Amino acid sequence: MHVLVMAKAPEPGRVKTRLCPPCDPVEAAILAEAALADTCDAVARSGAPRRVVALDGEPGRWLPPGFEVITQRGRSLDERLANAWVDTGGPGVQIGMDTPQVTPAALDGALALLDAPSTTALLGPAVDGGWWAIGLESPDPRVFRGVPMSTPYTGAAQRRRLRARGHQVAELAPMRDVDRIEDALAVARVAPASRFAETLDGMARITASQSVA
């Protein structure tokens, strides 16, 4: 069993661009790094026997010890997801770097659910219509290829594809991922002790502008 994190190196102008404005590209990258550090810390404290990061870019100080790092392959996100699963193997659960509020207990629960005899796949819906987590008993690249990503219908489309491929799908609890500043503020309230919340709180200009709005 593994937990696989799909991640992009937190470089200004390449990550969390939908936080701009009110963030500038440097601030958005700082928040992305905090979210990624929180995510990897939760994975490190989970019971997953394998911890893998499929990375677009180079590892940084946000990466704890004990992780395998593989390079993302492919041009579109659906291709990158498919290839990451082929390169990692299975069974396992995959998440992104957009849910810094995820906990080790939530990850352990997902792994246990995937291990149930009646389950071959998991899907964790995101509140914006996408998904924040997916689990597979074994790699199945066709689960991803051709599924429209980053739309309000991605979660529903992914669920249909899983079922069309014959998977018995168990649902995880919904979670909010960080795309826009209102998401960042909401997630920080849910996980006030996280690096992400502390980092956002330190950006007085950003938080003040939102309280005025």
PDB file of C-alpha atoms in Angstrom:
ATOM      1  CA  MET A   1       0.000   0.000   0.000  1.00  0.00           C
ATOM      2  CA  HIS A   2       1.204   3.488  -0.779  1.00  0.00           C
ATOM      3  CA  VAL A   3       0.155   7.096  -0.595  1.00  0.00           C
ATOM      4  CA  LEU A   4       1.099   8.922  -3.771  1.00  0.00           C
ATOM      5  CA  VAL A   5       1.284  12.731  -3.834  1.00  0.00           C
ATOM      6  CA  MET A   6       1.026  14.509  -7.198  1.00  0.00           C
ATOM      7  CA  ALA A   7       3.046  17.682  -6.775  1.00  0.00           C
ATOM      8  CA  LYS A   8       4.570  20.577  -8.621  1.00  0.00           C
ATOM      9  CA  ALA A   9       7.675  22.289  -7.257  1.00  0.00           C
ATOM     10  CA  PRO A  10       6.482  25.536  -5.623  1.00  0.00           C
ATOM     11  CA  GLU A  11       8.096  28.054  -7.947  1.00  0.00           C
ATOM     12  CA  PRO A  12       6.647  31.554  -8.520  1.00  0.00           C
ATOM     13  CA  GLY A  13       4.501  31.734 -11.630  1.00  0.00           C
ATOM     14  CA  ARG A  14       4.116  27.936 -11.901  1.00  0.00           C
ATOM     15  CA  VAL A  15       1.874  27.123  -8.933  1.00  0.00           C
ATOM     16  CA  LYS A  16      -1.397  28.398  -7.473  1.00  0.00           C
ATOM     17  CA  THR A  17      -1.786  31.073 -10.110  1.00  0.00           C
ATOM     18  CA  ARG A  18      -5.507  31.306  -9.341  1.00  0.00           C
ATOM     19  CA  LEU A  19      -4.571  32.845  -5.998  1.00  0.00           C
ATOM     20  CA  CYS A  20      -3.362  35.868  -7.981  1.00  0.00           C
ATOM     21  CA  PRO A  21      -4.782  38.375  -7.187  1.00  0.00           C
ATOM     22  CA  PRO A  22      -4.815  39.133  -4.310  1.00  0.00           C
ATOM     23  CA  CYS A  23      -1.536  37.201  -3.982  1.00  0.00           C
ATOM     24  CA  ASP A  24       1.421  37.966  -6.164  1.00  0.00           C
ATOM     25  CA  PRO A  25       3.281  35.009  -7.727  1.00  0.00           C
ATOM     26  CA  VAL A  26       5.859  34.842  -4.931  1.00  0.00           C
ATOM     27  CA  GLU A  27       3.181  34.803  -2.229  1.00  0.00           C
ATOM     28  CA  ALA A  28       1.244  32.140  -4.116  1.00  0.00           C
ATOM     29  CA  ALA A  29       4.381  29.980  -4.295  1.00  0.00           C
ATOM     30  CA  ILE A  30       5.030  30.438  -0.570  1.00  0.00           C
ATOM     31  CA  LEU A  31       1.498  29.280   0.204  1.00  0.00           C
ATOM     32  CA  ALA A  32       1.904  26.349  -2.190  1.00  0.00           C
ATOM     33  CA  GLU A  33       5.093  25.282  -0.413  1.00  0.00           C
ATOM     34  CA  ALA A  34       3.351  25.426   2.961  1.00  0.00           C
ATOM     35  CA  ALA A  35       0.456  23.337   1.626  1.00  0.00           C
ATOM     36  CA  LEU A  36       2.865  20.807   0.150  1.00  0.00           C
ATOM     37  CA  ALA A  37       4.841  20.590   3.394  1.00  0.00           C
ATOM     38  CA  ASP A  38       1.645  19.994   5.392  1.00  0.00           C
ATOM     39  CA  THR A  39       0.510  17.352   2.916  1.00  0.00           C
ATOM     40  CA  CYS A  40       3.801  15.468   2.962  1.00  0.00           C
ATOM     41  CA  ASP A  41       3.941  15.671   6.753  1.00  0.00           C
ATOM     42  CA  ALA A  42       0.493  14.047   6.984  1.00  0.00           C
ATOM     43  CA  VAL A  43       1.630  11.286   4.629  1.00  0.00           C
ATOM     44  CA  ALA A  44       4.841  10.793   6.625  1.00  0.00           C
ATOM     45  CA  ARG A  45       2.831  10.386   9.844  1.00  0.00           C
ATOM     46  CA  SER A  46       0.346   7.994   8.268  1.00  0.00           C
ATOM     47  CA  GLY A  47       0.719   4.235   8.381  1.00  0.00           C
ATOM     48  CA  ALA A  48       1.385   3.926   4.646  1.00  0.00           C
ATOM     49  CA  PRO A  49       4.242   1.459   4.049  1.00  0.00           C
ATOM     50  CA  ARG A  50       5.275   3.423   0.921  1.00  0.00           C
ATOM     51  CA  ARG A  51       5.263   7.190   0.467  1.00  0.00           C
ATOM     52  CA  VAL A  52       5.748   8.481  -3.053  1.00  0.00           C
ATOM     53  CA  VAL A  53       5.852  11.950  -4.626  1.00  0.00           C
ATOM     54  CA  ALA A  54       5.286  12.230  -8.372  1.00  0.00           C
ATOM     55  CA  LEU A  55       7.024  15.531  -8.943  1.00  0.00           C
ATOM     56  CA  ASP A  56       7.084  18.146 -11.677  1.00  0.00           C
ATOM     57  CA  GLY A  57      10.296  19.970 -10.802  1.00  0.00           C
ATOM     58  CA  GLU A  58      12.955  19.443  -8.162  1.00  0.00           C
ATOM     59  CA  PRO A  59      12.564  18.353  -4.516  1.00  0.00           C
ATOM     60  CA  GLY A  60      12.972  21.033  -1.849  1.00  0.00           C
ATOM     61  CA  ARG A  61      13.016  21.491   1.909  1.00  0.00           C
ATOM     62  CA  TRP A  62       9.301  20.667   1.980  1.00  0.00           C
ATOM     63  CA  LEU A  63      10.036  16.963   1.375  1.00  0.00           C
ATOM     64  CA  PRO A  64      10.520  14.867   4.546  1.00  0.00           C
ATOM     65  CA  PRO A  65      12.800  11.831   4.636  1.00  0.00           C
ATOM     66  CA  GLY A  66      11.428   8.453   3.616  1.00  0.00           C
ATOM     67  CA  PHE A  67       9.731   9.413   0.336  1.00  0.00           C
ATOM     68  CA  GLU A  68      10.365   7.935  -3.074  1.00  0.00           C
ATOM     69  CA  VAL A  69      10.438  10.612  -5.766  1.00  0.00           C
ATOM     70  CA  ILE A  70       9.400   9.870  -9.332  1.00  0.00           C
ATOM     71  CA  THR A  71       9.256  12.306 -12.219  1.00  0.00           C
ATOM     72  CA  GLN A  72       5.886  13.176 -13.701  1.00  0.00           C
ATOM     73  CA  ARG A  73       5.553  12.092 -17.327  1.00  0.00           C
ATOM     74  CA  GLY A  74       3.080  13.412 -19.875  1.00  0.00           C
ATOM     75  CA  ARG A  75       1.733  16.681 -21.152  1.00  0.00           C
ATOM     76  CA  SER A  76      -1.842  16.794 -19.881  1.00  0.00           C
ATOM     77  CA  LEU A  77      -2.908  16.096 -16.305  1.00  0.00           C
ATOM     78  CA  ASP A  78      -4.819  12.946 -17.224  1.00  0.00           C
ATOM     79  CA  GLU A  79      -1.671  11.542 -18.862  1.00  0.00           C
ATOM     80  CA  ARG A  80       0.456  12.489 -15.864  1.00  0.00           C
ATOM     81  CA  LEU A  81      -1.933  10.772 -13.484  1.00  0.00           C
ATOM     82  CA  ALA A  82      -2.028   7.622 -15.601  1.00  0.00           C
ATOM     83  CA  ASN A  83       1.755   7.496 -15.881  1.00  0.00           C
ATOM     84  CA  ALA A  84       2.300   8.169 -12.177  1.00  0.00           C
ATOM     85  CA  TRP A  85       0.196   5.135 -11.315  1.00  0.00           C
ATOM     86  CA  VAL A  86       2.031   2.964 -13.854  1.00  0.00           C
ATOM     87  CA  ASP A  87       5.376   4.083 -12.418  1.00  0.00           C
ATOM     88  CA  THR A  88       4.315   3.643  -8.780  1.00  0.00           C
ATOM     89  CA  GLY A  89       2.208   0.505  -8.956  1.00  0.00           C
ATOM     90  CA  GLY A  90      -0.544  -0.329  -6.524  1.00  0.00           C
ATOM     91  CA  PRO A  91      -2.537  -0.692  -4.413  1.00  0.00           C
ATOM     92  CA  GLY A  92      -2.616   2.811  -3.037  1.00  0.00           C
ATOM     93  CA  VAL A  93      -4.248   6.175  -2.543  1.00  0.00           C
ATOM     94  CA  GLN A  94      -3.306   9.294  -4.481  1.00  0.00           C
ATOM     95  CA  ILE A  95      -3.779  12.889  -3.376  1.00  0.00           C
ATOM     96  CA  GLY A  96      -2.592  16.285  -4.563  1.00  0.00           C
ATOM     97  CA  MET A  97      -0.846  19.200  -2.874  1.00  0.00           C
ATOM     98  CA  ASP A  98      -4.043  21.252  -2.553  1.00  0.00           C
ATOM     99  CA  THR A  99      -5.473  19.853   0.701  1.00  0.00           C
ATOM    100  CA  PRO A 100      -3.110  20.855   3.527  1.00  0.00           C
ATOM    101  CA  GLN A 101      -5.886  20.049   6.016  1.00  0.00           C
ATOM    102  CA  VAL A 102      -5.628  16.314   5.270  1.00  0.00           C
ATOM    103  CA  THR A 103      -4.722  14.262   8.348  1.00  0.00           C
ATOM    104  CA  PRO A 104      -2.834  11.010   8.889  1.00  0.00           C
ATOM    105  CA  ALA A 105      -6.058   9.514  10.255  1.00  0.00           C
ATOM    106  CA  ALA A 106      -7.932  10.378   7.057  1.00  0.00           C
ATOM    107  CA  LEU A 107      -5.218   8.751   4.963  1.00  0.00           C
ATOM    108  CA  ASP A 108      -5.145   5.657   7.162  1.00  0.00           C
ATOM    109  CA  GLY A 109      -8.922   5.405   6.880  1.00  0.00           C
ATOM    110  CA  ALA A 110      -8.704   5.582   3.112  1.00  0.00           C
ATOM    111  CA  LEU A 111      -6.057   2.865   2.989  1.00  0.00           C
ATOM    112  CA  ALA A 112      -8.150   0.628   5.233  1.00  0.00           C
ATOM    113  CA  LEU A 113     -11.233   1.202   3.094  1.00  0.00           C
ATOM    114  CA  LEU A 114      -9.321   0.289  -0.061  1.00  0.00           C
ATOM    115  CA  ASP A 115      -8.191  -2.920   1.631  1.00  0.00           C
ATOM    116  CA  ALA A 116     -11.802  -4.052   2.115  1.00  0.00           C
ATOM    117  CA  PRO A 117     -12.761  -7.077  -0.046  1.00  0.00           C
ATOM    118  CA  SER A 118     -15.716  -5.267  -1.611  1.00  0.00           C
ATOM    119  CA  THR A 119     -13.693  -2.234  -2.785  1.00  0.00           C
ATOM    120  CA  THR A 120     -11.443  -1.861  -5.821  1.00  0.00           C
ATOM    121  CA  ALA A 121     -11.380   1.951  -5.982  1.00  0.00           C
ATOM    122  CA  LEU A 122     -11.929   5.054  -3.863  1.00  0.00           C
ATOM    123  CA  LEU A 123     -12.968   8.575  -4.778  1.00  0.00           C
ATOM    124  CA  GLY A 124     -12.856  11.612  -2.539  1.00  0.00           C
ATOM    125  CA  PRO A 125     -14.989  14.394  -4.016  1.00  0.00           C
ATOM    126  CA  ALA A 126     -13.904  18.018  -3.744  1.00  0.00           C
ATOM    127  CA  VAL A 127     -16.458  20.691  -2.949  1.00  0.00           C
ATOM    128  CA  ASP A 128     -15.767  22.482  -6.243  1.00  0.00           C
ATOM    129  CA  GLY A 129     -16.886  19.448  -8.283  1.00  0.00           C
ATOM    130  CA  GLY A 130     -13.471  17.882  -8.727  1.00  0.00           C
ATOM    131  CA  TRP A 131     -11.834  15.242  -6.563  1.00  0.00           C
ATOM    132  CA  TRP A 132      -9.137  15.414  -3.899  1.00  0.00           C
ATOM    133  CA  ALA A 133      -8.250  11.720  -3.596  1.00  0.00           C
ATOM    134  CA  ILE A 134      -8.466   8.543  -5.602  1.00  0.00           C
ATOM    135  CA  GLY A 135      -7.535   5.007  -4.652  1.00  0.00           C
ATOM    136  CA  LEU A 136      -6.944   1.967  -6.834  1.00  0.00           C
ATOM    137  CA  GLU A 137      -6.412  -1.687  -6.046  1.00  0.00           C
ATOM    138  CA  SER A 138      -4.045  -1.861  -9.009  1.00  0.00           C
ATOM    139  CA  PRO A 139      -2.876   0.618 -11.669  1.00  0.00           C
ATOM    140  CA  ASP A 140      -5.478   1.233 -14.376  1.00  0.00           C
ATOM    141  CA  PRO A 141      -4.276   3.989 -16.738  1.00  0.00           C
ATOM    142  CA  ARG A 142      -7.561   4.045 -18.645  1.00  0.00           C
ATOM    143  CA  VAL A 143      -9.263   5.291 -15.478  1.00  0.00           C
ATOM    144  CA  PHE A 144      -7.652   8.690 -16.172  1.00  0.00           C
ATOM    145  CA  ARG A 145      -6.975   9.049 -19.879  1.00  0.00           C
ATOM    146  CA  GLY A 146      -9.539  11.272 -21.545  1.00  0.00           C
ATOM    147  CA  VAL A 147     -11.270  12.348 -18.331  1.00  0.00           C
ATOM    148  CA  PRO A 148     -11.644  16.172 -18.385  1.00  0.00           C
ATOM    149  CA  MET A 149      -9.626  17.665 -15.556  1.00  0.00           C
ATOM    150  CA  SER A 150     -10.019  20.933 -13.621  1.00  0.00           C
ATOM    151  CA  THR A 151     -13.709  21.404 -14.415  1.00  0.00           C
ATOM    152  CA  PRO A 152     -16.800  21.539 -12.159  1.00  0.00           C
ATOM    153  CA  TYR A 153     -17.707  18.099 -13.550  1.00  0.00           C
ATOM    154  CA  THR A 154     -14.399  16.310 -13.116  1.00  0.00           C
ATOM    155  CA  GLY A 155     -15.503  14.400 -10.019  1.00  0.00           C
ATOM    156  CA  ALA A 156     -18.666  13.094 -11.668  1.00  0.00           C
ATOM    157  CA  ALA A 157     -16.772  12.194 -14.840  1.00  0.00           C
ATOM    158  CA  GLN A 158     -14.103  10.383 -12.835  1.00  0.00           C
ATOM    159  CA  ARG A 159     -16.713   8.423 -10.908  1.00  0.00           C
ATOM    160  CA  ARG A 160     -18.435   7.370 -14.147  1.00  0.00           C
ATOM    161  CA  ARG A 161     -15.120   6.245 -15.613  1.00  0.00           C
ATOM    162  CA  LEU A 162     -14.253   4.191 -12.547  1.00  0.00           C
ATOM    163  CA  ARG A 163     -17.601   2.419 -12.695  1.00  0.00           C
ATOM    164  CA  ALA A 164     -17.375   1.949 -16.452  1.00  0.00           C
ATOM    165  CA  ARG A 165     -14.039   0.217 -15.881  1.00  0.00           C
ATOM    166  CA  GLY A 166     -15.788  -2.205 -13.536  1.00  0.00           C
ATOM    167  CA  HIS A 167     -14.534  -0.803 -10.248  1.00  0.00           C
ATOM    168  CA  GLN A 168     -16.432  -1.097  -6.989  1.00  0.00           C
ATOM    169  CA  VAL A 169     -16.114   2.499  -5.818  1.00  0.00           C
ATOM    170  CA  ALA A 170     -16.167   3.561  -2.168  1.00  0.00           C
ATOM    171  CA  GLU A 171     -16.647   7.254  -1.401  1.00  0.00           C
ATOM    172  CA  LEU A 172     -14.447   9.283   0.918  1.00  0.00           C
ATOM    173  CA  ALA A 173     -15.671  12.372   2.757  1.00  0.00           C
ATOM    174  CA  PRO A 174     -15.649  15.546   0.649  1.00  0.00           C
ATOM    175  CA  MET A 175     -12.806  17.993   1.155  1.00  0.00           C
ATOM    176  CA  ARG A 176     -12.096  21.509  -0.029  1.00  0.00           C
ATOM    177  CA  ASP A 177      -8.975  22.044  -2.107  1.00  0.00           C
ATOM    178  CA  VAL A 178      -7.121  25.338  -2.388  1.00  0.00           C
ATOM    179  CA  ASP A 179      -7.605  27.005  -5.743  1.00  0.00           C
ATOM    180  CA  ARG A 180      -8.698  30.563  -4.960  1.00  0.00           C
ATOM    181  CA  ILE A 181      -8.173  32.876  -2.025  1.00  0.00           C
ATOM    182  CA  GLU A 182     -11.590  32.098  -0.529  1.00  0.00           C
ATOM    183  CA  ASP A 183     -10.573  28.422  -0.505  1.00  0.00           C
ATOM    184  CA  ALA A 184      -7.302  29.305   1.223  1.00  0.00           C
ATOM    185  CA  LEU A 185      -9.097  31.237   3.953  1.00  0.00           C
ATOM    186  CA  ALA A 186     -11.637  28.440   4.489  1.00  0.00           C
ATOM    187  CA  VAL A 187      -8.971  25.730   4.665  1.00  0.00           C
ATOM    188  CA  ALA A 188      -6.903  27.789   7.096  1.00  0.00           C
ATOM    189  CA  ARG A 189      -9.926  28.004   9.393  1.00  0.00           C
ATOM    190  CA  VAL A 190     -10.368  24.213   9.264  1.00  0.00           C
ATOM    191  CA  ALA A 191      -6.674  23.571  10.053  1.00  0.00           C
ATOM    192  CA  PRO A 192      -5.562  26.556  12.157  1.00  0.00           C
ATOM    193  CA  ALA A 193      -2.441  24.782  13.469  1.00  0.00           C
ATOM    194  CA  SER A 194      -1.105  23.965   9.985  1.00  0.00           C
ATOM    195  CA  ARG A 195       1.896  25.555   8.303  1.00  0.00           C
ATOM    196  CA  PHE A 196      -0.514  26.706   5.630  1.00  0.00           C
ATOM    197  CA  ALA A 197      -2.706  28.615   8.098  1.00  0.00           C
ATOM    198  CA  GLU A 198       0.326  30.121   9.821  1.00  0.00           C
ATOM    199  CA  THR A 199       1.791  31.212   6.487  1.00  0.00           C
ATOM    200  CA  LEU A 200      -1.459  32.757   5.306  1.00  0.00           C
ATOM    201  CA  ASP A 201      -1.930  34.505   8.641  1.00  0.00           C
ATOM    202  CA  GLY A 202       1.509  36.052   8.212  1.00  0.00           C
ATOM    203  CA  MET A 203       0.457  37.656   4.929  1.00  0.00           C
ATOM    204  CA  ALA A 204      -1.252  40.612   6.561  1.00  0.00           C
ATOM    205  CA  ARG A 205      -1.843  42.407   3.266  1.00  0.00           C
ATOM    206  CA  ILE A 206      -3.745  39.443   1.858  1.00  0.00           C
ATOM    207  CA  THR A 207      -5.876  38.724   4.896  1.00  0.00           C
ATOM    208  CA  ALA A 208      -6.646  42.397   5.430  1.00  0.00           C
ATOM    209  CA  SER A 209      -7.760  42.836   1.843  1.00  0.00           C
ATOM    210  CA  GLN A 210     -10.145  39.906   2.185  1.00  0.00           C
ATOM    211  CA  SER A 211     -11.629  41.092   5.467  1.00  0.00           C
ATOM    212  CA  VAL A 212     -12.342  44.451   3.862  1.00  0.00           C
ATOM    213  CA  ALA A 213     -13.908  42.716   0.831  1.00  0.00           C
TER     214      ALA A 213
END
